[in-house]
CSV table of N, CA and C in Angstrom, one decimal:
chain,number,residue,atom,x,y,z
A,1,UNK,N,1.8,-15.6,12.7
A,1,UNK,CA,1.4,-14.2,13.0
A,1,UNK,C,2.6,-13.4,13.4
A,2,UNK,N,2.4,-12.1,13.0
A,2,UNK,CA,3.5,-11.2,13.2
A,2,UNK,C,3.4,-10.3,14.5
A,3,UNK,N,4.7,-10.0,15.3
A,3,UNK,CA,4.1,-9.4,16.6
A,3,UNK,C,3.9,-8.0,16.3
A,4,UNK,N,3.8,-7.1,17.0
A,4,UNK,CA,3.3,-5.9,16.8
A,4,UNK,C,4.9,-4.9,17.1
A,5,UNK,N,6.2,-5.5,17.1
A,5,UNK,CA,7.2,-4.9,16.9
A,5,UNK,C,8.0,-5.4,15.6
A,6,UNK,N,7.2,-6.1,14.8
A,6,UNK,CA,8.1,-6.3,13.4
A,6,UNK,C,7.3,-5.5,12.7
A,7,UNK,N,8.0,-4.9,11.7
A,7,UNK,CA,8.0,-4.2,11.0
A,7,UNK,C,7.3,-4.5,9.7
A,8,UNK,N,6.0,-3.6,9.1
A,8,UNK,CA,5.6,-3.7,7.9
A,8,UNK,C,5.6,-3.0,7.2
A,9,UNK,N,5.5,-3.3,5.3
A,9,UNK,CA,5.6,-2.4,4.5
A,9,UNK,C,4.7,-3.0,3.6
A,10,UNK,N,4.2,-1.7,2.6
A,10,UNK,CA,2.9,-1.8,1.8
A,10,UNK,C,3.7,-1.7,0.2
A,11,UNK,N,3.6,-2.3,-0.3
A,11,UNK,CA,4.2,-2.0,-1.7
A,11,UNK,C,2.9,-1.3,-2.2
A,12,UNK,N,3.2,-0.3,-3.0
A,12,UNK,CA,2.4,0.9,-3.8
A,12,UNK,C,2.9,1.6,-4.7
A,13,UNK,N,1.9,1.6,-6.0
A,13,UNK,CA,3.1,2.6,-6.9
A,13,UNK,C,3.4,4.0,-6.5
A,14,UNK,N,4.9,4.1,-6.6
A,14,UNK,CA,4.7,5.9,-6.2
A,14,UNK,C,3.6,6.8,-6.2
A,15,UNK,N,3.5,7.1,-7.1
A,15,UNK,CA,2.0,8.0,-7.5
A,15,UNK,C,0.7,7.5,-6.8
A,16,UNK,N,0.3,6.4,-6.2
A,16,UNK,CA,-0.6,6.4,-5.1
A,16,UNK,C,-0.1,6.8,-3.9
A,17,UNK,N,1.4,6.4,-3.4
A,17,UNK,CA,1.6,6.7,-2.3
A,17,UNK,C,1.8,8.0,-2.5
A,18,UNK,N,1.9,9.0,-3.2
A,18,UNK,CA,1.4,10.5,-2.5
A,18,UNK,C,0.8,11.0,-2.7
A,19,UNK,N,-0.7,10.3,-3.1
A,19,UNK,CA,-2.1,10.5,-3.0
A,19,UNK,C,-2.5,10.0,-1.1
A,20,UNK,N,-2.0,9.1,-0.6
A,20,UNK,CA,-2.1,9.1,0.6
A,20,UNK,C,-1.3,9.7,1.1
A,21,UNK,N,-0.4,10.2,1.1
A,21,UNK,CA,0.7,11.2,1.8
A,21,UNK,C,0.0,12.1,2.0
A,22,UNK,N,-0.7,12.8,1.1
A,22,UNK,CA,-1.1,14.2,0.8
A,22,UNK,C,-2.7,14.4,1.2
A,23,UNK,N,-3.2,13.1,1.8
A,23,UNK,CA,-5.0,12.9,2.2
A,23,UNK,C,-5.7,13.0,0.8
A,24,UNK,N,-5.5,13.1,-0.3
A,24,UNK,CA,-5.9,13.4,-1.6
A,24,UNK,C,-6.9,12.0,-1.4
A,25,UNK,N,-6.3,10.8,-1.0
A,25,UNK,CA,-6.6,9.4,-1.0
A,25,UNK,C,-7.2,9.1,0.3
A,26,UNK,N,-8.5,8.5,0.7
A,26,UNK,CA,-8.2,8.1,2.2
A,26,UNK,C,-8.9,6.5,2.2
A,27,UNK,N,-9.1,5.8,1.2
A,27,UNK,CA,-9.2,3.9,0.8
A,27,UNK,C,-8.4,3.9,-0.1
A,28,UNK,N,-7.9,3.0,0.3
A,28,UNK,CA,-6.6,1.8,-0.7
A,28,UNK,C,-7.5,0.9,-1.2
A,29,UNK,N,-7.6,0.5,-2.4
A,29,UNK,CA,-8.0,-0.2,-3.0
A,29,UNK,C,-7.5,-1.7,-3.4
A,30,UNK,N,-7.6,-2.8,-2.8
A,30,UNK,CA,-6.9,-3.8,-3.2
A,30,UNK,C,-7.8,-5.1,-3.7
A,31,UNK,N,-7.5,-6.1,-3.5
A,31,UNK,CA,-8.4,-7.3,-3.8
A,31,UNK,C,-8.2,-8.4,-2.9
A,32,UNK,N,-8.0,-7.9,-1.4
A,32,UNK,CA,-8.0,-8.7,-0.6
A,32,UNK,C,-8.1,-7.7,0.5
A,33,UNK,N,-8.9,-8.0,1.8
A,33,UNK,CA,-9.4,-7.4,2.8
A,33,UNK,C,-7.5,-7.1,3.5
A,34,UNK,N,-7.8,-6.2,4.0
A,34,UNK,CA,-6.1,-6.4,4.9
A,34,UNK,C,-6.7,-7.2,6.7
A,35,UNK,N,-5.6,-8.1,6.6
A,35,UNK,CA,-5.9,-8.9,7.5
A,35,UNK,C,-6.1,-8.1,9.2
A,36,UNK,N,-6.9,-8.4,9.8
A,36,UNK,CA,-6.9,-7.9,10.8
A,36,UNK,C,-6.0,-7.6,12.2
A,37,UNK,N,-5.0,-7.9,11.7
A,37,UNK,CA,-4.1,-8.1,12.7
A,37,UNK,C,-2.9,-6.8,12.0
A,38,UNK,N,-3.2,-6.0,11.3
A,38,UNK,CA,-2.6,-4.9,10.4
A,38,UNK,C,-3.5,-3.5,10.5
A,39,UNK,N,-4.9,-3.8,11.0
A,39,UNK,CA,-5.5,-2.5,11.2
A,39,UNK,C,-4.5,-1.8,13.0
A,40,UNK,N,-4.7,-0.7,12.2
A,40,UNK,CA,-4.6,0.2,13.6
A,40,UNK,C,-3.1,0.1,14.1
A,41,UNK,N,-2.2,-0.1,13.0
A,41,UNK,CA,-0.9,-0.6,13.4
A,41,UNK,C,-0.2,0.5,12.2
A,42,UNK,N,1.1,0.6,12.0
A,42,UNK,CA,2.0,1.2,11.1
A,42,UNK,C,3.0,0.9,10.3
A,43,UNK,N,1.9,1.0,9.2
A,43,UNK,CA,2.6,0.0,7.8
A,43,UNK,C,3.7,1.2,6.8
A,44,UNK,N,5.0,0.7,6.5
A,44,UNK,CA,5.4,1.9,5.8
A,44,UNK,C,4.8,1.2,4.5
A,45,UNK,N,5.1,2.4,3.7
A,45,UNK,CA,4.7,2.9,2.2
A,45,UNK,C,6.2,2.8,1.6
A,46,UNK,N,6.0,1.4,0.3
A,46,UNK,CA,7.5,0.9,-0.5
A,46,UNK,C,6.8,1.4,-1.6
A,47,UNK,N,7.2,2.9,-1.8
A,47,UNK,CA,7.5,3.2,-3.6
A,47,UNK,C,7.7,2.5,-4.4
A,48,UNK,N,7.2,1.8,-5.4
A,48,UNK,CA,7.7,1.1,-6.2
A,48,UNK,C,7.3,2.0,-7.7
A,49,UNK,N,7.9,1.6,-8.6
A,49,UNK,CA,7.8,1.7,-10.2
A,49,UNK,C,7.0,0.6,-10.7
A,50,UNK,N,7.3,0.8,-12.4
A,50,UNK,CA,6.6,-0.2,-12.9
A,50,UNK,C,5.8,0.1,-13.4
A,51,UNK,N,4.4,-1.1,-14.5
A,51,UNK,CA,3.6,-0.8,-14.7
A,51,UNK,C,2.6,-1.0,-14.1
A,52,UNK,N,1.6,-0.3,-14.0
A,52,UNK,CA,0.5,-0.4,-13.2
A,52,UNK,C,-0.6,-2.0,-13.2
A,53,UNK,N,-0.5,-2.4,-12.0
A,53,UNK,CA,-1.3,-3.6,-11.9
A,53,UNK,C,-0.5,-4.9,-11.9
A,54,UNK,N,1.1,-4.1,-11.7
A,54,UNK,CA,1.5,-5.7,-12.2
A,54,UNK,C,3.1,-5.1,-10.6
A,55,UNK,N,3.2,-6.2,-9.8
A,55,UNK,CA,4.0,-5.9,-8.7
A,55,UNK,C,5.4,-5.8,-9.4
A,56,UNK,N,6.1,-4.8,-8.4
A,56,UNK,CA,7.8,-4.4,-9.0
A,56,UNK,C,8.4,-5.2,-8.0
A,57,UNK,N,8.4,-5.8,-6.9
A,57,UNK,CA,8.8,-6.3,-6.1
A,57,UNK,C,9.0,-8.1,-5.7
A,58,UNK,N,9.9,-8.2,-5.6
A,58,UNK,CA,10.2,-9.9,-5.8
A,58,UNK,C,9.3,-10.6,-4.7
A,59,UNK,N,9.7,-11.6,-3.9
A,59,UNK,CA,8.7,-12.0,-2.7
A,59,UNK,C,9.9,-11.5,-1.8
A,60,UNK,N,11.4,-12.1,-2.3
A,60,UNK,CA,12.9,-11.5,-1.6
A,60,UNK,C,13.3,-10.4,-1.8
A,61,UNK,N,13.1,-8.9,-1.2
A,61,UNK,CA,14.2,-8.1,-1.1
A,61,UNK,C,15.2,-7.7,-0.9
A,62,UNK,N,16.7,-7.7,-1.2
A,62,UNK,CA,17.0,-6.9,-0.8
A,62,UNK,C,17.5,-5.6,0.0
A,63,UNK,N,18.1,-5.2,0.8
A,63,UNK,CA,18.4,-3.9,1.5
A,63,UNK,C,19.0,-3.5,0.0
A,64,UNK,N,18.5,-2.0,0.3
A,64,UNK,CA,19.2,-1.0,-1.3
A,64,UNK,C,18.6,-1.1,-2.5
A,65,UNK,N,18.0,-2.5,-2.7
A,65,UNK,CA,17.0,-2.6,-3.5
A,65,UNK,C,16.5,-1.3,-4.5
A,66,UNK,N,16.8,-0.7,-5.8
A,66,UNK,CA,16.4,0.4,-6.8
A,66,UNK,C,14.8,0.4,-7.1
A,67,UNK,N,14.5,-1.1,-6.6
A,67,UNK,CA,13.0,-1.5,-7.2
A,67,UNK,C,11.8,-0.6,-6.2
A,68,UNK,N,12.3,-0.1,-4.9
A,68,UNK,CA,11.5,0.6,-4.1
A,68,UNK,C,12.1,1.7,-2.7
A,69,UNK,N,11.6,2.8,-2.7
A,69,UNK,CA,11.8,3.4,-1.2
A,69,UNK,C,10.7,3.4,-0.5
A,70,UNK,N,11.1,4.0,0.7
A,70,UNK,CA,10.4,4.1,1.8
A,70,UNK,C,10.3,5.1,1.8
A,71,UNK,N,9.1,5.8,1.9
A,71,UNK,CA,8.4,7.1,1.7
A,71,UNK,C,7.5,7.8,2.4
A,72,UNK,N,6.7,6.8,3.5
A,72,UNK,CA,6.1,7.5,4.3
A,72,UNK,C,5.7,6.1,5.4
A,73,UNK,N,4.5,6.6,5.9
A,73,UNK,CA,4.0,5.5,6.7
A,73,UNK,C,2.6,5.8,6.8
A,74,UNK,N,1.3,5.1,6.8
A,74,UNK,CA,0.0,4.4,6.9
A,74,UNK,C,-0.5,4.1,7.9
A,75,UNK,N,-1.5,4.2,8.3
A,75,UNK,CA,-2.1,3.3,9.4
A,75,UNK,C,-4.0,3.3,8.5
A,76,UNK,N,-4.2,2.0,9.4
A,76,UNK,CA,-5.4,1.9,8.6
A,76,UNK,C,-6.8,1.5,9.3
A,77,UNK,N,-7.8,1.7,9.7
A,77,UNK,CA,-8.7,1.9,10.4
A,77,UNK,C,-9.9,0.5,10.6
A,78,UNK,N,-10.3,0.2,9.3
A,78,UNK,CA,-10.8,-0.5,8.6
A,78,UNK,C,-10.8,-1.2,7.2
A,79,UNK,N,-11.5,-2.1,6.9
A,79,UNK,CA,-11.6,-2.4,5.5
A,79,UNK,C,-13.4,-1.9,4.6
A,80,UNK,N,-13.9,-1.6,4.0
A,80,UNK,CA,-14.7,-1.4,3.6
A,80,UNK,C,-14.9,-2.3,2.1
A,81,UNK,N,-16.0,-2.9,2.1
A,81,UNK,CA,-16.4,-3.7,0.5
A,81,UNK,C,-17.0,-3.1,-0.5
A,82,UNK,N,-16.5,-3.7,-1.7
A,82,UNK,CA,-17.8,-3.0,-2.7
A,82,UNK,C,-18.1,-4.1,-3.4
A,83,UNK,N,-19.1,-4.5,-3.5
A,83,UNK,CA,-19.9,-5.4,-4.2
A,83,UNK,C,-20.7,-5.1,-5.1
A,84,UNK,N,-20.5,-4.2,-6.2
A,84,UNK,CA,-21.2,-3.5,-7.2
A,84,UNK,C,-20.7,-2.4,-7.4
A,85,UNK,N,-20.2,-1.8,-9.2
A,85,UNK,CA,-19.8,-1.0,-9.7
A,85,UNK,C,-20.4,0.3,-9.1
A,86,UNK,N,-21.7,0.6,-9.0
A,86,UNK,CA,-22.5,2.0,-8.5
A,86,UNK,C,-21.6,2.2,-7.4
A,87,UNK,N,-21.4,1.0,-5.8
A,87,UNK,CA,-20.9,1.6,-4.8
A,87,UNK,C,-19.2,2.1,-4.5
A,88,UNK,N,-18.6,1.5,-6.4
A,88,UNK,CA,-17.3,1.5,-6.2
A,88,UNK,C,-17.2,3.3,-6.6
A,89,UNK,N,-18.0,3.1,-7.6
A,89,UNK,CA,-17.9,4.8,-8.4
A,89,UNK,C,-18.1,5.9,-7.6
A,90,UNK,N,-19.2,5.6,-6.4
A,90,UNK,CA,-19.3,6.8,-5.7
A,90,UNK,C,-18.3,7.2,-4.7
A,91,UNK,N,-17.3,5.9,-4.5
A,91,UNK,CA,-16.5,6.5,-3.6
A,91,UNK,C,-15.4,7.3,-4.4
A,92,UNK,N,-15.5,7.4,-5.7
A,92,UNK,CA,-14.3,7.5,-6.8
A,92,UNK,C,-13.1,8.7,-5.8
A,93,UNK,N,-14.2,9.6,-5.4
A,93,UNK,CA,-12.9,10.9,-4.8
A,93,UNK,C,-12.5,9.9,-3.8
A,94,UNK,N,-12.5,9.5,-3.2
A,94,UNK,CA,-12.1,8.6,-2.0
A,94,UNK,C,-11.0,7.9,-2.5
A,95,UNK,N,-10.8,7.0,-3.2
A,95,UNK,CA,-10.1,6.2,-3.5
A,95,UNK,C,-9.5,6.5,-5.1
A,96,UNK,N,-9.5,7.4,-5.6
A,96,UNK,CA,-9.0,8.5,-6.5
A,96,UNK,C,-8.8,7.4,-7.9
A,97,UNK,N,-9.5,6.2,-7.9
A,97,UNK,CA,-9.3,5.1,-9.0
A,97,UNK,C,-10.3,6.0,-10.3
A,98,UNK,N,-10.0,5.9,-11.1
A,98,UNK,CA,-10.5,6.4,-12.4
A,98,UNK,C,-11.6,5.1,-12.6
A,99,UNK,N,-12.3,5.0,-13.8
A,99,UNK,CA,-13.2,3.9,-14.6
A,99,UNK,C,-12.2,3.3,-15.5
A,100,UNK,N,-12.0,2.5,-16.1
A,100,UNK,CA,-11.1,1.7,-16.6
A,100,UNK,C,-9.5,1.5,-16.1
A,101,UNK,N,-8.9,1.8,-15.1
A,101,UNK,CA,-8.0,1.7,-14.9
A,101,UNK,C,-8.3,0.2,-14.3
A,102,UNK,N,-6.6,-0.6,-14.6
A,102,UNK,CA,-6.6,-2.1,-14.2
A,102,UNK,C,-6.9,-2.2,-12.7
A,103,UNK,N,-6.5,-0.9,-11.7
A,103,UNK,CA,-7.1,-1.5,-10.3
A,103,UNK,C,-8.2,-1.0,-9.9
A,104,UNK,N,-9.6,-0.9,-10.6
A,104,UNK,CA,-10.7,-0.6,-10.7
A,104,UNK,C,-11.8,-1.7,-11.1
A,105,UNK,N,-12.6,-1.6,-11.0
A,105,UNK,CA,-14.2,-2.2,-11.2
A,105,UNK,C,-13.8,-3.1,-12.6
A,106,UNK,N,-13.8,-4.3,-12.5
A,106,UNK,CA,-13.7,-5.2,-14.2
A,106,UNK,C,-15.1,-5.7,-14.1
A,107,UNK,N,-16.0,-4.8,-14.8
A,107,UNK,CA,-17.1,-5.6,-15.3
A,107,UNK,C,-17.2,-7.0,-15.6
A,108,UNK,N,-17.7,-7.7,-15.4
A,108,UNK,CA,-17.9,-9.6,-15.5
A,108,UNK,C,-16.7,-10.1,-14.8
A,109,UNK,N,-15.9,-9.7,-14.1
A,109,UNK,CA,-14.4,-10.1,-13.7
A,109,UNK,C,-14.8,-10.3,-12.1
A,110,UNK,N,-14.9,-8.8,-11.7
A,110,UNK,CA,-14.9,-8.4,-10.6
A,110,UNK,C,-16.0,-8.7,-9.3
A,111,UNK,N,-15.8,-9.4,-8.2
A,111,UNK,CA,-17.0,-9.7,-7.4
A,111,UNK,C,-17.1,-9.0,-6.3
A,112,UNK,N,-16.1,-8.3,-5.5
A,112,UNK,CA,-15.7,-7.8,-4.9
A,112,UNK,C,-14.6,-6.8,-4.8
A,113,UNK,N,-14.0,-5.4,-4.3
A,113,UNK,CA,-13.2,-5.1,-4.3
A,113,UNK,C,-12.7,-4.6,-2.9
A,114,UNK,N,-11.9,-4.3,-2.3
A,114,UNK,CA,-11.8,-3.8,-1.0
A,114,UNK,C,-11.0,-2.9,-0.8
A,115,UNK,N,-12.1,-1.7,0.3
A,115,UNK,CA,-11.0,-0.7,0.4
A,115,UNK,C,-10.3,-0.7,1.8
A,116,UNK,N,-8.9,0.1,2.0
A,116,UNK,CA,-8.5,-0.3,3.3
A,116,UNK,C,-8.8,1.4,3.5
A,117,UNK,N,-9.2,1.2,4.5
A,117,UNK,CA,-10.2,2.9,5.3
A,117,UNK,C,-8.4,3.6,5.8
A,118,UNK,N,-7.9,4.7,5.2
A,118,UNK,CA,-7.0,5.4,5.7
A,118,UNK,C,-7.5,5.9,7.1
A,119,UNK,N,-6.9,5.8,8.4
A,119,UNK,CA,-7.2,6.6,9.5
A,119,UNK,C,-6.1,7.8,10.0
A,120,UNK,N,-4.3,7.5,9.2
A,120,UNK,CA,-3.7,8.8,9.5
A,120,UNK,C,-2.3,8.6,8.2
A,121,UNK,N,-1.8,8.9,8.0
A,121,UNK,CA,-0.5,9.1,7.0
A,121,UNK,C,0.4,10.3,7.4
A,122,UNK,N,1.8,9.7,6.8
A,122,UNK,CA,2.8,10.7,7.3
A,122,UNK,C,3.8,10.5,5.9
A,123,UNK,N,4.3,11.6,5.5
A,123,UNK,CA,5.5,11.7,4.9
A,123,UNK,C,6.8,11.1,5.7
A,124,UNK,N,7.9,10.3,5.3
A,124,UNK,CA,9.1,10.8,5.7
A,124,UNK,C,9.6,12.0,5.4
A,125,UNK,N,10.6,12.6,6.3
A,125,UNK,CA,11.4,14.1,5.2
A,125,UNK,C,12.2,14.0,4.2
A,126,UNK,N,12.4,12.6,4.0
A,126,UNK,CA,12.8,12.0,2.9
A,126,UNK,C,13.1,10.5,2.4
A,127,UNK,N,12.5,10.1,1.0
A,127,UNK,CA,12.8,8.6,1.2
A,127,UNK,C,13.9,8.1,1.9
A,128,UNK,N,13.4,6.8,1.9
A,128,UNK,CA,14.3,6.2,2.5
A,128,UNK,C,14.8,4.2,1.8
A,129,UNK,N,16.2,4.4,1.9
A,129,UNK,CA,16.3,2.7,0.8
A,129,UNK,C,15.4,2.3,1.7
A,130,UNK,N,15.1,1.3,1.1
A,130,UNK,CA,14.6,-0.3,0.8
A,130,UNK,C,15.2,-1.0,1.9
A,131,UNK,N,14.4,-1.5,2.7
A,131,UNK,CA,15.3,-2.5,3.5
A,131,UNK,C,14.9,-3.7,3.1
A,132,UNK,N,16.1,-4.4,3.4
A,132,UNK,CA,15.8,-6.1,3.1
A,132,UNK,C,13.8,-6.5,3.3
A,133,UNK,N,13.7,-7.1,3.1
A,133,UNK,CA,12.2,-7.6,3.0
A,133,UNK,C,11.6,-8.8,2.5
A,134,UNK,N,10.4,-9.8,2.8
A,134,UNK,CA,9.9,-10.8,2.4
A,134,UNK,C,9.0,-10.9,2.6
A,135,UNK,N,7.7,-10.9,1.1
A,135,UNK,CA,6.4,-11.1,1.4
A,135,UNK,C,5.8,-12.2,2.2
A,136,UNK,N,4.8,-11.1,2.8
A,136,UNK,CA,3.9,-11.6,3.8
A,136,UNK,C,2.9,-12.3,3.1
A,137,UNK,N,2.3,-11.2,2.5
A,137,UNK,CA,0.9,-11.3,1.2
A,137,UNK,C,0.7,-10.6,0.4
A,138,UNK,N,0.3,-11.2,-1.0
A,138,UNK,CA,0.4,-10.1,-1.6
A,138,UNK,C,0.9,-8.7,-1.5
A,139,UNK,N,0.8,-7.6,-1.6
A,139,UNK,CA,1.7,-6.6,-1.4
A,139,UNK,C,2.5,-6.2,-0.2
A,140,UNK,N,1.9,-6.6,0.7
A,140,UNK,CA,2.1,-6.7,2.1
A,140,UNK,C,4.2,-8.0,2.4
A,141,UNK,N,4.7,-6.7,2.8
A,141,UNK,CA,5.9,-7.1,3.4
A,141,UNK,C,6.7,-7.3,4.8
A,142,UNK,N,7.2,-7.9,5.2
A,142,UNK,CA,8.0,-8.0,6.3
A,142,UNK,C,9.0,-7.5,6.1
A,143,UNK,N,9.4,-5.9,6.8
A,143,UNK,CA,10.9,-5.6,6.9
A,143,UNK,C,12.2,-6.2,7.5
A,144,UNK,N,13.2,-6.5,7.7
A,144,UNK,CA,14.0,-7.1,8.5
A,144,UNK,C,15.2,-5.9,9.0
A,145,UNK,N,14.6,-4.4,8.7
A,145,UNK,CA,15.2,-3.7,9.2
A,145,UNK,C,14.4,-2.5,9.3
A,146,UNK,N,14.2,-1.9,10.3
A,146,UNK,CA,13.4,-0.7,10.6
A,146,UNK,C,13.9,0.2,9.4
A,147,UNK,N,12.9,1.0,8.7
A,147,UNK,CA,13.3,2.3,7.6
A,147,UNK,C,14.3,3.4,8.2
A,148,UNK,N,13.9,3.3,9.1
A,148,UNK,CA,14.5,4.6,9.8
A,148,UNK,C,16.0,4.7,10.2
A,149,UNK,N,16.6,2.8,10.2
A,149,UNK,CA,17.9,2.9,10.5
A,149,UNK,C,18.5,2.6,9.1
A,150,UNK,N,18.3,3.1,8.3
A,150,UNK,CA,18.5,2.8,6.8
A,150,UNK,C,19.2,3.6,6.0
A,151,UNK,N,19.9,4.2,5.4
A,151,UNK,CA,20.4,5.4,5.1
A,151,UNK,C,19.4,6.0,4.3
A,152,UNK,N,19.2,7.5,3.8
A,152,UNK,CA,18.1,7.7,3.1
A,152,UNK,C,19.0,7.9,1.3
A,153,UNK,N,17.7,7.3,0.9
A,153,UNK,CA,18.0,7.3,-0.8
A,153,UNK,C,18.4,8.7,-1.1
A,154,UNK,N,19.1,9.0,-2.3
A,154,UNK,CA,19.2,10.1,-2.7
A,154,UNK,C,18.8,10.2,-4.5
């Protein structure tokens, strides 16, 4: 278990992270509850590239790393479930997922999906590199250097 002075990072493709930057977004959609020891705490946001559904980030990062910046920061409230297409669709403005997109509802696939309930978001004033890093879980990273003492990307 991680103490509440190490540092976490959320890998996300750019383009969702400023859908929650911007409140456009306020559930993250993933396929694993976020563990409870990560609510209510402050996860940065790793811009990543790529294509959609498939991770840009190794399990080893890195400091400087091109594959991702640091972009803002998260905090998250709750997790919320959907256990059927009808409850995923209605939250669609919430979680800004389209219908067929790969991190959406897969008919015969799909048993569950989980959202993480946004409770606040912040921009940095500007990315920031990549600090060294090592998966925790699935997207979920352990920084080994605060973003903030990082130089910022340009």
């Amino acid at each position: 278990m991680l103490s509440q002075k190490e540092q976490i990072g959320l890998e996300c493709k750019g383009f969702w992270c400023e859908k929650l930057l911007t409140g456009e977004k306020d559930i993250e959609l993933r396929q694993y509850p976020l563990p409870p020891e990560f609510l209510d705490r402050t996860i940065w946001l790793l811009a990543s590239g790529g294509e959609d559904g498939v991770p840009s980030l190794g399990d080893s990062v890195e400091a400087g790393s091109p594959a991702a910046s640091v972009v803002g920061w998260v905090r998250f409230s709750g997790n919320k479930e959907y256990h059927c297409p009808e409850d995923w669709e209605a939250d669609q403005d919430r979680h800004c997922v389209p219908k067929g997109s790969p991190y959406g509802w897969q008919q015969g696939e799909t048993a569950v999906i989980y959202g993480w309930v946004v409770q606040e978001a912040e921009r940095l004033p500007s990315p920031a590199s990549m600090p060294a890093a090592s998966r925790i879980k699935r997207s979920l990273f352990k920084l080994h250097t605060p973003p903030m003492q990082m130089e910022t990307s340009s």
